C-alpha cells in the first residue's frame, strides 16, 4: 500500500548559536516540535519560531528575471554534480537572501517531495517560469538528461537577460536625461520666469520677441500645467492599458518602433538574436519543430516578429524547410537565412542558430556602445538648447537695460 507524503510547513525562526551569536532563518519541517529538534541538532537555541502562511504575500521586492536565471544556473550546477534534487533545492533556498525567492524555492521543494515532477512544480508558478522554460525542463526529465537541459536553459536565460539589459541601457539613458531636462525647464518656467516677468514689467521698454514667447509659455504652463500633466498621465495609462489588451495596437506600435532611426535597427537585431537563440535551445532539447516555433514566437519580444514566426510555423507545417519559409518573410535577414540553410543541410541546425544568435548579440552590443557614445554629445546639446535658451531669454532684456536708461 502506497504511503501518503508527509505534509510539511515553512517555519521562520530566530535564536542563538553555540557561541551566543544571534541567527535567524527558515526551515521546512512537519511541525513546530520537529523544527525545534532540527535546530537543536544544529546547535541553535530557538527563541522565536513562527509558521509562515503560504496564502499571505511575501514581503520584499518581486522576483526578477535575473534571479530566475541565477536559480537555473545554480540548479544546473548542483544537478550536474550528482546532488539529489531535493537537497539541491534546499541548498539554493538557503543561499538566497531575497525572501520571495527563498519562499518560492521552498514551495518547489515541498511539491517535489510530495511526488510532483520538477516541470509540474514549475508550471504552478507561471509568473516566474513561462511555458518554454517548463517544456524544456519537462523534456530533460523525460530524456533522463535534466542536468544537460538545465545548463542549456540557464545559458539561454543568461544570454536573453543580457540582451534585454543592453536594449534597456540604450533606451533608458537618453529618455531619463530628456525627462530630467523637461522637469528642470518646467521648474524654470513656473518658478523663475514669473519672477523675471515682475522685474520686466517695471521697465517701460519693448521686450525681445524671444523673451515674450518664453513669458507667454510660462503663463500658459502656470495656468494649464496641472491639466497638461494630468492629461498626459491619464493618456499614458490608457495607452498602456489598451496596449496590453489590443493585438492590433501592439502590432502597430511595434511596427512603428521598428521604423525609428537607430532604435529600429537595434530592435531588429535583438529580435533576430532572440529568435535564433530560442529556436536553437528548443531544437537541441528535442522539442518538436512546430511546437518549438510556437514557443519561439512569444520570445521574440516584438509583435511583428511574433506574427512572422507564426507565419513561418504555418509554412513549415505544410512541408516547407525553415530557410525556404524564412526567405518568403521579409523580416529575416539574408545572413540568418543562409546560416539556417547550412544548418539544415548539414544536420547542425542548433549549432548554426547559436552562431546566428551570437553574431547578432555581438551586433547589438556594438550598436549599443556606439549609440551611447553618440548620444552623449547630442543629449548635452539638447540640454543646452532647452535650459540655456530659457536663461538667454530672461537675460536678453537685462543686456539692453543700458539702452533703456
CSV table of C-alpha atoms in Angstrom, one decimal:
chain,number,residue,atom,x,y,z
A,1,UNK,CA,0.0,0.0,0.0
A,2,UNK,CA,1.4,3.4,-1.0
A,3,UNK,CA,2.2,5.8,1.8
A,4,UNK,CA,0.9,9.3,1.8
A,5,UNK,CA,3.5,12.0,1.6
A,6,UNK,CA,4.2,13.8,4.8
A,7,UNK,CA,2.9,17.4,4.8
A,8,UNK,CA,5.5,20.0,5.7
A,9,UNK,CA,5.4,23.6,6.6
A,10,UNK,CA,7.8,26.5,6.4
A,11,UNK,CA,8.9,28.0,9.8
A,12,UNK,CA,10.8,31.2,10.3
A,13,UNK,CA,13.0,31.1,13.4
A,14,UNK,CA,15.3,33.4,15.5
A,15,UNK,CA,17.8,32.2,18.1
A,16,UNK,CA,21.4,31.9,19.2
A,17,UNK,CA,24.2,29.6,18.1
A,18,UNK,CA,26.7,27.8,20.3
A,19,UNK,CA,28.8,31.0,20.8
A,20,UNK,CA,25.9,33.2,21.6
A,21,UNK,CA,25.6,34.9,18.2
A,22,UNK,CA,22.1,35.9,17.1
A,23,UNK,CA,21.0,34.0,14.0
A,24,UNK,CA,17.8,33.6,12.1
A,25,UNK,CA,16.4,31.7,9.0
A,26,UNK,CA,13.8,29.4,7.7
A,27,UNK,CA,13.3,25.7,7.9
A,28,UNK,CA,10.9,23.2,6.4
A,29,UNK,CA,9.5,20.7,8.9
A,30,UNK,CA,6.5,18.6,9.7
A,31,UNK,CA,5.6,20.5,12.9
A,32,UNK,CA,6.8,23.1,15.4
A,33,UNK,CA,8.3,20.4,17.6
A,34,UNK,CA,10.3,19.0,14.6
A,35,UNK,CA,11.6,22.5,13.8
A,36,UNK,CA,13.0,22.8,17.4
A,37,UNK,CA,14.6,19.4,17.1
A,38,UNK,CA,16.3,20.2,13.8
A,39,UNK,CA,17.6,23.5,15.2
A,40,UNK,CA,18.8,21.8,18.4
A,41,UNK,CA,20.8,19.3,16.2
A,42,UNK,CA,22.4,22.3,14.5
A,43,UNK,CA,23.4,23.7,17.9
A,44,UNK,CA,20.9,26.5,17.7
A,45,UNK,CA,18.8,27.6,20.7
A,46,UNK,CA,15.5,28.8,19.3
A,47,UNK,CA,14.0,31.9,20.8
A,48,UNK,CA,11.1,32.5,18.4
A,49,UNK,CA,9.6,30.2,15.8
A,50,UNK,CA,6.7,31.3,13.6
A,51,UNK,CA,4.9,29.2,10.9
A,52,UNK,CA,4.6,31.0,7.6
A,53,UNK,CA,1.2,31.2,6.0
A,54,UNK,CA,1.6,30.3,2.3
A,55,UNK,CA,-1.6,32.3,1.4
A,56,UNK,CA,-0.2,35.6,2.6
A,57,UNK,CA,2.0,37.5,0.2
A,58,UNK,CA,5.7,37.6,1.0
A,59,UNK,CA,7.4,40.9,2.0
A,60,UNK,CA,10.0,42.4,-0.2
A,61,UNK,CA,10.6,43.0,-3.9
A,62,UNK,CA,9.1,40.7,-6.5
A,63,UNK,CA,11.2,38.1,-8.1
A,64,UNK,CA,13.2,39.3,-11.1
A,65,UNK,CA,14.2,37.5,-14.3
A,66,UNK,CA,17.8,37.9,-13.3
A,67,UNK,CA,17.1,35.9,-10.1
A,68,UNK,CA,15.4,33.2,-12.1
A,69,UNK,CA,18.4,32.9,-14.4
A,70,UNK,CA,20.7,32.6,-11.3
A,71,UNK,CA,18.4,30.0,-9.8
A,72,UNK,CA,18.5,28.0,-13.1
A,73,UNK,CA,22.3,28.1,-13.2
A,74,UNK,CA,22.7,27.1,-9.6
A,75,UNK,CA,20.3,24.2,-10.0
A,76,UNK,CA,22.1,23.0,-13.2
A,77,UNK,CA,25.4,23.1,-11.5
A,78,UNK,CA,24.2,21.1,-8.4
A,79,UNK,CA,22.3,18.5,-10.5
A,80,UNK,CA,25.4,18.1,-12.7
A,81,UNK,CA,27.4,17.5,-9.5
A,82,UNK,CA,25.1,14.5,-8.8
A,83,UNK,CA,23.4,16.2,-5.8
A,84,UNK,CA,19.8,15.0,-5.3
A,85,UNK,CA,17.2,17.4,-6.5
A,86,UNK,CA,15.6,18.0,-3.1
A,87,UNK,CA,18.9,18.6,-1.4
A,88,UNK,CA,19.9,20.9,-4.3
A,89,UNK,CA,16.7,23.0,-3.8
A,90,UNK,CA,17.4,23.2,-0.1
A,91,UNK,CA,20.9,24.5,-0.7
A,92,UNK,CA,19.6,27.1,-3.2
A,93,UNK,CA,16.9,28.2,-0.9
A,94,UNK,CA,19.3,28.8,2.0
A,95,UNK,CA,21.6,30.7,-0.4
A,96,UNK,CA,19.1,33.3,-1.5
A,97,UNK,CA,18.8,36.5,0.7
A,98,UNK,CA,15.6,37.5,-1.2
A,99,UNK,CA,12.7,36.3,0.9
A,100,UNK,CA,10.4,35.8,-2.1
A,101,UNK,CA,13.0,33.6,-3.8
A,102,UNK,CA,13.6,31.5,-0.7
A,103,UNK,CA,9.8,31.0,-0.3
A,104,UNK,CA,9.4,30.1,-4.0
A,105,UNK,CA,12.2,27.5,-3.9
A,106,UNK,CA,10.9,26.1,-0.7
A,107,UNK,CA,7.5,25.6,-2.3
A,108,UNK,CA,9.1,23.9,-5.2
A,109,UNK,CA,10.9,21.5,-2.8
A,110,UNK,CA,7.6,20.8,-1.0
A,111,UNK,CA,5.8,20.0,-4.3
A,112,UNK,CA,8.6,17.7,-5.4
A,113,UNK,CA,8.8,15.9,-2.0
A,114,UNK,CA,5.1,15.2,-2.4
A,115,UNK,CA,5.7,13.3,-5.6
A,116,UNK,CA,5.4,16.1,-8.2
A,117,UNK,CA,7.9,16.4,-11.1
A,118,UNK,CA,10.1,19.4,-11.4
A,119,UNK,CA,8.3,20.6,-14.6
A,120,UNK,CA,4.9,20.2,-13.0
A,121,UNK,CA,6.0,22.2,-9.9
A,122,UNK,CA,7.4,24.9,-12.1
A,123,UNK,CA,4.1,25.2,-14.1
A,124,UNK,CA,2.4,26.2,-10.8
A,125,UNK,CA,4.4,29.4,-11.0
A,126,UNK,CA,3.7,30.9,-14.4
A,127,UNK,CA,4.8,34.4,-13.4
A,128,UNK,CA,8.3,33.2,-12.9
A,129,UNK,CA,8.5,30.2,-15.3
A,130,UNK,CA,7.0,30.5,-18.8
A,131,UNK,CA,5.7,27.7,-20.9
A,132,UNK,CA,9.1,27.5,-22.8
A,133,UNK,CA,11.0,27.1,-19.6
A,134,UNK,CA,8.7,24.4,-18.3
A,135,UNK,CA,8.7,22.5,-21.6
A,136,UNK,CA,12.5,22.4,-21.8
A,137,UNK,CA,12.7,21.1,-18.2
A,138,UNK,CA,10.0,18.5,-19.0
A,139,UNK,CA,12.0,17.3,-22.0
A,140,UNK,CA,15.1,17.0,-19.8
A,141,UNK,CA,13.2,14.9,-17.2
A,142,UNK,CA,11.7,12.6,-19.8
A,143,UNK,CA,15.0,12.1,-21.5
A,144,UNK,CA,16.9,11.5,-18.3
A,145,UNK,CA,19.2,14.4,-19.1
A,146,UNK,CA,17.9,17.1,-16.7
A,147,UNK,CA,21.4,18.4,-16.0
A,148,UNK,CA,22.1,19.0,-19.7
A,149,UNK,CA,18.8,20.7,-20.3
A,150,UNK,CA,19.1,22.8,-17.2
A,151,UNK,CA,22.5,24.0,-18.4
A,152,UNK,CA,21.0,24.9,-21.8
A,153,UNK,CA,18.1,26.7,-20.2
A,154,UNK,CA,20.5,28.6,-17.9
A,155,UNK,CA,22.6,29.7,-20.8
A,156,UNK,CA,19.5,30.7,-22.7
A,157,UNK,CA,18.2,32.7,-19.8
A,158,UNK,CA,21.5,34.4,-19.1
A,159,UNK,CA,22.0,35.5,-22.7
A,160,UNK,CA,18.4,36.6,-23.1
A,161,UNK,CA,18.6,38.7,-19.9
A,162,UNK,CA,22.0,40.2,-21.0
A,163,UNK,CA,20.4,41.1,-24.3
A,164,UNK,CA,17.4,42.8,-22.6
A,165,UNK,CA,19.8,44.7,-20.4
A,166,UNK,CA,21.7,46.1,-23.4
A,167,UNK,CA,18.4,47.2,-25.0
A,168,UNK,CA,17.3,48.9,-21.8
A,169,UNK,CA,20.7,50.6,-21.5
A,170,UNK,CA,20.4,52.0,-25.0
A,171,UNK,CA,16.8,53.4,-24.4
A,172,UNK,CA,16.5,54.3,-20.8
A,173,UNK,CA,19.6,56.6,-20.6
A,174,UNK,CA,18.5,59.2,-23.2
A,175,UNK,CA,14.9,59.0,-22.0
A,176,UNK,CA,15.9,59.7,-18.4
A,177,UNK,CA,18.1,62.6,-19.4
A,178,UNK,CA,15.4,64.2,-21.5
A,179,UNK,CA,12.8,63.8,-18.7
A,180,UNK,CA,15.2,65.5,-16.3
A,181,UNK,CA,15.6,68.3,-18.8
A,182,UNK,CA,11.9,68.7,-19.1
A,183,UNK,CA,11.5,68.8,-15.3
A,184,UNK,CA,14.2,71.4,-14.9
A,185,UNK,CA,12.7,73.5,-17.7
A,186,UNK,CA,9.3,73.2,-16.2
A,187,UNK,CA,10.5,74.4,-12.8
A,188,UNK,CA,12.3,77.4,-14.5
A,189,UNK,CA,9.1,78.3,-16.4
A,190,UNK,CA,6.8,78.0,-13.4
A,191,UNK,CA,9.0,79.4,-10.6
A,192,UNK,CA,11.8,81.5,-12.1
A,193,UNK,CA,10.3,83.2,-15.2
A,194,UNK,CA,7.4,84.8,-13.3
A,195,UNK,CA,10.0,86.5,-11.0
A,196,UNK,CA,11.8,88.0,-14.0
A,197,UNK,CA,8.4,89.0,-15.5
A,198,UNK,CA,7.7,91.1,-12.5
A,199,UNK,CA,11.0,92.9,-12.9
A,200,UNK,CA,10.5,93.5,-16.6
A,201,UNK,CA,7.0,95.0,-16.0
A,202,UNK,CA,8.6,97.9,-14.1
A,203,UNK,CA,10.5,99.0,-17.2
A,204,UNK,CA,8.8,100.9,-19.9
A,205,UNK,CA,10.6,99.1,-22.8
A,206,UNK,CA,9.8,96.7,-25.6
A,207,UNK,CA,10.9,93.2,-24.7
A,208,UNK,CA,12.6,91.0,-27.3
A,209,UNK,CA,10.3,88.6,-29.1
A,210,UNK,CA,12.1,85.6,-27.7
A,211,UNK,CA,11.6,86.8,-24.2
A,212,UNK,CA,7.9,87.5,-24.9
A,213,UNK,CA,7.5,83.9,-26.2
A,214,UNK,CA,9.0,82.4,-23.1
A,215,UNK,CA,6.9,84.6,-20.9
A,216,UNK,CA,3.7,83.5,-22.8
A,217,UNK,CA,4.8,79.9,-22.5
A,218,UNK,CA,5.3,80.4,-18.7
A,219,UNK,CA,1.9,81.9,-18.2
A,220,UNK,CA,0.2,79.1,-20.2
A,221,UNK,CA,2.1,76.5,-18.2
A,222,UNK,CA,1.2,78.1,-14.8
A,223,UNK,CA,-2.5,78.2,-15.9
A,224,UNK,CA,-2.8,74.8,-17.6
A,225,UNK,CA,0.3,72.9,-16.3
A,226,UNK,CA,-1.7,70.7,-13.9
A,227,UNK,CA,-4.2,69.9,-16.6
A,228,UNK,CA,-1.5,69.0,-19.0
A,229,UNK,CA,0.3,66.8,-16.5
A,230,UNK,CA,-2.9,65.0,-15.5
A,231,UNK,CA,-4.0,64.6,-19.2
A,232,UNK,CA,-0.6,63.2,-20.0
A,233,UNK,CA,-0.7,60.7,-17.1
A,234,UNK,CA,-4.2,59.5,-17.9
A,235,UNK,CA,-3.3,59.2,-21.6
A,236,UNK,CA,-0.2,57.2,-20.8
A,237,UNK,CA,-2.2,54.9,-18.5
A,238,UNK,CA,-4.9,54.4,-21.1
A,239,UNK,CA,-2.4,53.7,-23.8
A,240,UNK,CA,-0.7,51.1,-21.6
A,241,UNK,CA,-4.0,49.5,-20.7
A,242,UNK,CA,-5.1,49.4,-24.3
A,243,UNK,CA,-1.7,48.1,-25.5
A,244,UNK,CA,-1.9,45.1,-23.2
A,245,UNK,CA,-5.4,44.1,-24.5
A,246,UNK,CA,-5.3,45.1,-28.2
A,247,UNK,CA,-3.2,42.9,-30.5
A,248,UNK,CA,-3.8,45.4,-33.4
A,249,UNK,CA,-2.4,48.3,-31.3
A,250,UNK,CA,0.6,46.2,-30.2
A,251,UNK,CA,1.3,45.3,-33.8
A,252,UNK,CA,1.0,49.0,-34.9
A,253,UNK,CA,3.2,50.3,-32.1
A,254,UNK,CA,5.9,47.6,-32.6
A,255,UNK,CA,5.9,48.2,-36.3
A,256,UNK,CA,6.3,51.9,-35.7
A,257,UNK,CA,9.2,51.3,-33.3
A,258,UNK,CA,11.0,49.2,-35.9
A,259,UNK,CA,10.9,52.1,-38.3
A,260,UNK,CA,12.6,54.5,-35.9
A,261,UNK,CA,16.1,55.5,-36.9
A,262,UNK,CA,18.9,53.7,-35.0
A,263,UNK,CA,16.4,52.3,-32.3
A,264,UNK,CA,14.5,50.4,-35.0
A,265,UNK,CA,17.7,48.7,-36.2
A,266,UNK,CA,18.6,47.8,-32.6
A,267,UNK,CA,15.1,46.2,-32.1
A,268,UNK,CA,15.5,44.3,-35.4
A,269,UNK,CA,18.9,42.9,-34.3
A,270,UNK,CA,17.7,41.9,-30.9
A,271,UNK,CA,14.5,40.2,-32.2
A,272,UNK,CA,16.6,38.1,-34.6
A,273,UNK,CA,19.0,37.2,-31.8
A,274,UNK,CA,16.2,36.1,-29.6
A,275,UNK,CA,14.6,34.1,-32.4
A,276,UNK,CA,17.8,32.2,-33.2
A,277,UNK,CA,18.8,31.6,-29.5
A,278,UNK,CA,15.3,30.4,-28.5
A,279,UNK,CA,14.9,28.1,-31.6
A,280,UNK,CA,18.4,26.7,-31.1
A,281,UNK,CA,17.7,25.9,-27.4
A,282,UNK,CA,14.4,24.2,-28.1
A,283,UNK,CA,15.6,22.3,-31.1
A,284,UNK,CA,18.7,21.0,-29.2
A,285,UNK,CA,16.3,19.9,-26.4
A,286,UNK,CA,14.4,17.7,-28.8
A,287,UNK,CA,11.2,19.7,-28.8
A,288,UNK,CA,9.2,19.1,-32.0
A,289,UNK,CA,9.8,21.8,-34.5
A,290,UNK,CA,6.2,23.1,-34.8
A,291,UNK,CA,5.9,23.3,-31.0
A,292,UNK,CA,9.3,25.0,-30.8
A,293,UNK,CA,8.3,27.6,-33.3
A,294,UNK,CA,5.2,28.4,-31.3
A,295,UNK,CA,7.3,28.9,-28.2
A,296,UNK,CA,9.8,31.0,-30.2
A,297,UNK,CA,7.0,33.3,-31.4
A,298,UNK,CA,6.3,34.5,-27.9
A,299,UNK,CA,10.0,35.0,-27.1
A,300,UNK,CA,11.0,37.5,-29.8
A,301,UNK,CA,9.8,40.5,-27.8
A,302,UNK,CA,8.1,42.2,-30.8
A,303,UNK,CA,4.6,41.6,-32.2
A,304,UNK,CA,5.8,42.0,-35.8
A,305,UNK,CA,8.3,39.2,-35.3
A,306,UNK,CA,5.8,37.1,-33.4
A,307,UNK,CA,3.4,37.3,-36.3
A,308,UNK,CA,6.3,36.4,-38.7
A,309,UNK,CA,7.3,33.4,-36.7
A,310,UNK,CA,3.7,32.2,-36.5
A,311,UNK,CA,3.5,32.6,-40.3
A,312,UNK,CA,6.8,30.6,-40.5
A,313,UNK,CA,5.2,27.9,-38.4
A,314,UNK,CA,2.3,27.6,-40.8
A,315,UNK,CA,4.6,27.2,-43.8
A,316,UNK,CA,6.8,24.6,-42.0
A,317,UNK,CA,3.6,22.7,-41.2
A,318,UNK,CA,2.8,22.4,-44.9
A,319,UNK,CA,6.2,20.8,-45.5
A,320,UNK,CA,8.5,23.7,-46.3
A,321,UNK,CA,12.0,23.8,-45.0
A,322,UNK,CA,12.7,26.5,-42.4
A,323,UNK,CA,15.1,28.5,-44.5
A,324,UNK,CA,12.8,28.4,-47.5
A,325,UNK,CA,9.9,29.7,-45.4
A,326,UNK,CA,12.2,32.4,-43.9
A,327,UNK,CA,13.1,33.6,-47.3
A,328,UNK,CA,9.4,34.4,-48.1
A,329,UNK,CA,9.1,36.6,-45.0
A,330,UNK,CA,10.7,40.0,-45.3
A,331,UNK,CA,11.8,40.4,-41.6
A,332,UNK,CA,14.5,37.7,-41.7
A,333,UNK,CA,18.0,38.9,-42.9
A,334,UNK,CA,19.9,37.0,-45.6
A,335,UNK,CA,22.7,36.1,-43.2
A,336,UNK,CA,20.3,34.3,-40.9
A,337,UNK,CA,18.5,32.5,-43.8
A,338,UNK,CA,21.8,31.3,-45.3
A,339,UNK,CA,23.1,30.0,-41.9
A,340,UNK,CA,19.8,28.2,-41.3
A,341,UNK,CA,20.1,26.6,-44.7
A,342,UNK,CA,23.6,25.4,-44.0
A,343,UNK,CA,22.4,24.0,-40.7
A,344,UNK,CA,19.5,22.1,-42.2
A,345,UNK,CA,21.7,20.6,-45.0
A,346,UNK,CA,24.5,19.6,-42.6
A,347,UNK,CA,22.3,18.4,-39.7
A,348,UNK,CA,23.7,21.0,-37.3
A,349,UNK,CA,20.8,23.4,-37.2
A,350,UNK,CA,21.1,24.1,-33.5
A,351,UNK,CA,24.8,25.0,-33.8
A,352,UNK,CA,24.2,27.2,-36.8
A,353,UNK,CA,21.4,29.0,-35.0
A,354,UNK,CA,23.6,29.5,-31.9
A,355,UNK,CA,26.2,31.1,-34.2
A,356,UNK,CA,23.5,33.4,-35.7
A,357,UNK,CA,22.3,34.4,-32.2
A,358,UNK,CA,25.9,35.1,-31.1
A,359,UNK,CA,26.6,37.2,-34.2
A,360,UNK,CA,23.5,39.4,-33.7
A,361,UNK,CA,24.0,39.7,-30.0
A,362,UNK,CA,27.5,41.0,-30.8
A,363,UNK,CA,26.0,43.4,-33.3
A,364,UNK,CA,23.5,44.6,-30.6
A,365,UNK,CA,26.4,45.1,-28.1
A,366,UNK,CA,28.4,47.1,-30.6
A,367,UNK,CA,25.4,49.2,-31.7
A,368,UNK,CA,24.5,50.0,-28.0
A,369,UNK,CA,28.1,51.1,-27.3
A,370,UNK,CA,28.2,53.3,-30.4
A,371,UNK,CA,24.7,54.7,-29.7
A,372,UNK,CA,25.7,55.6,-26.1
A,373,UNK,CA,28.8,57.3,-27.4
A,374,UNK,CA,26.9,59.3,-30.0
A,375,UNK,CA,24.0,60.1,-27.7
A,376,UNK,CA,26.1,61.9,-25.0
A,377,UNK,CA,27.0,65.0,-27.1
A,378,UNK,CA,23.5,65.0,-28.6
A,379,UNK,CA,22.0,65.0,-25.1
A,380,UNK,CA,24.3,67.7,-24.0
A,381,UNK,CA,23.2,69.8,-27.0
A,382,UNK,CA,19.5,69.2,-26.1
A,383,UNK,CA,20.1,70.3,-22.5
A,384,UNK,CA,22.0,73.3,-23.6
A,385,UNK,CA,19.3,74.4,-26.0
A,386,UNK,CA,16.4,73.8,-23.6
A,387,UNK,CA,17.9,75.2,-20.3
A,388,UNK,CA,20.3,77.7,-21.9
A,389,UNK,CA,17.6,79.0,-24.2
A,390,UNK,CA,15.4,79.9,-21.1
A,391,UNK,CA,18.3,81.6,-19.4
A,392,UNK,CA,19.2,83.6,-22.5
A,393,UNK,CA,15.5,84.7,-23.0
A,394,UNK,CA,15.4,86.0,-19.4
A,395,UNK,CA,18.7,87.9,-19.6
A,396,UNK,CA,18.3,89.5,-23.1
A,397,UNK,CA,16.3,92.4,-21.7
A,398,UNK,CA,18.9,92.9,-18.9
A,399,UNK,CA,21.5,93.2,-21.6
A,400,UNK,CA,19.5,96.0,-23.1
A,401,UNK,CA,18.9,97.9,-19.8
A,402,UNK,CA,21.7,100.4,-20.7
A,403,UNK,CA,19.7,101.5,-23.8
A,404,UNK,CA,16.5,101.9,-21.7
A,405,UNK,CA,18.3,104.0,-19.1
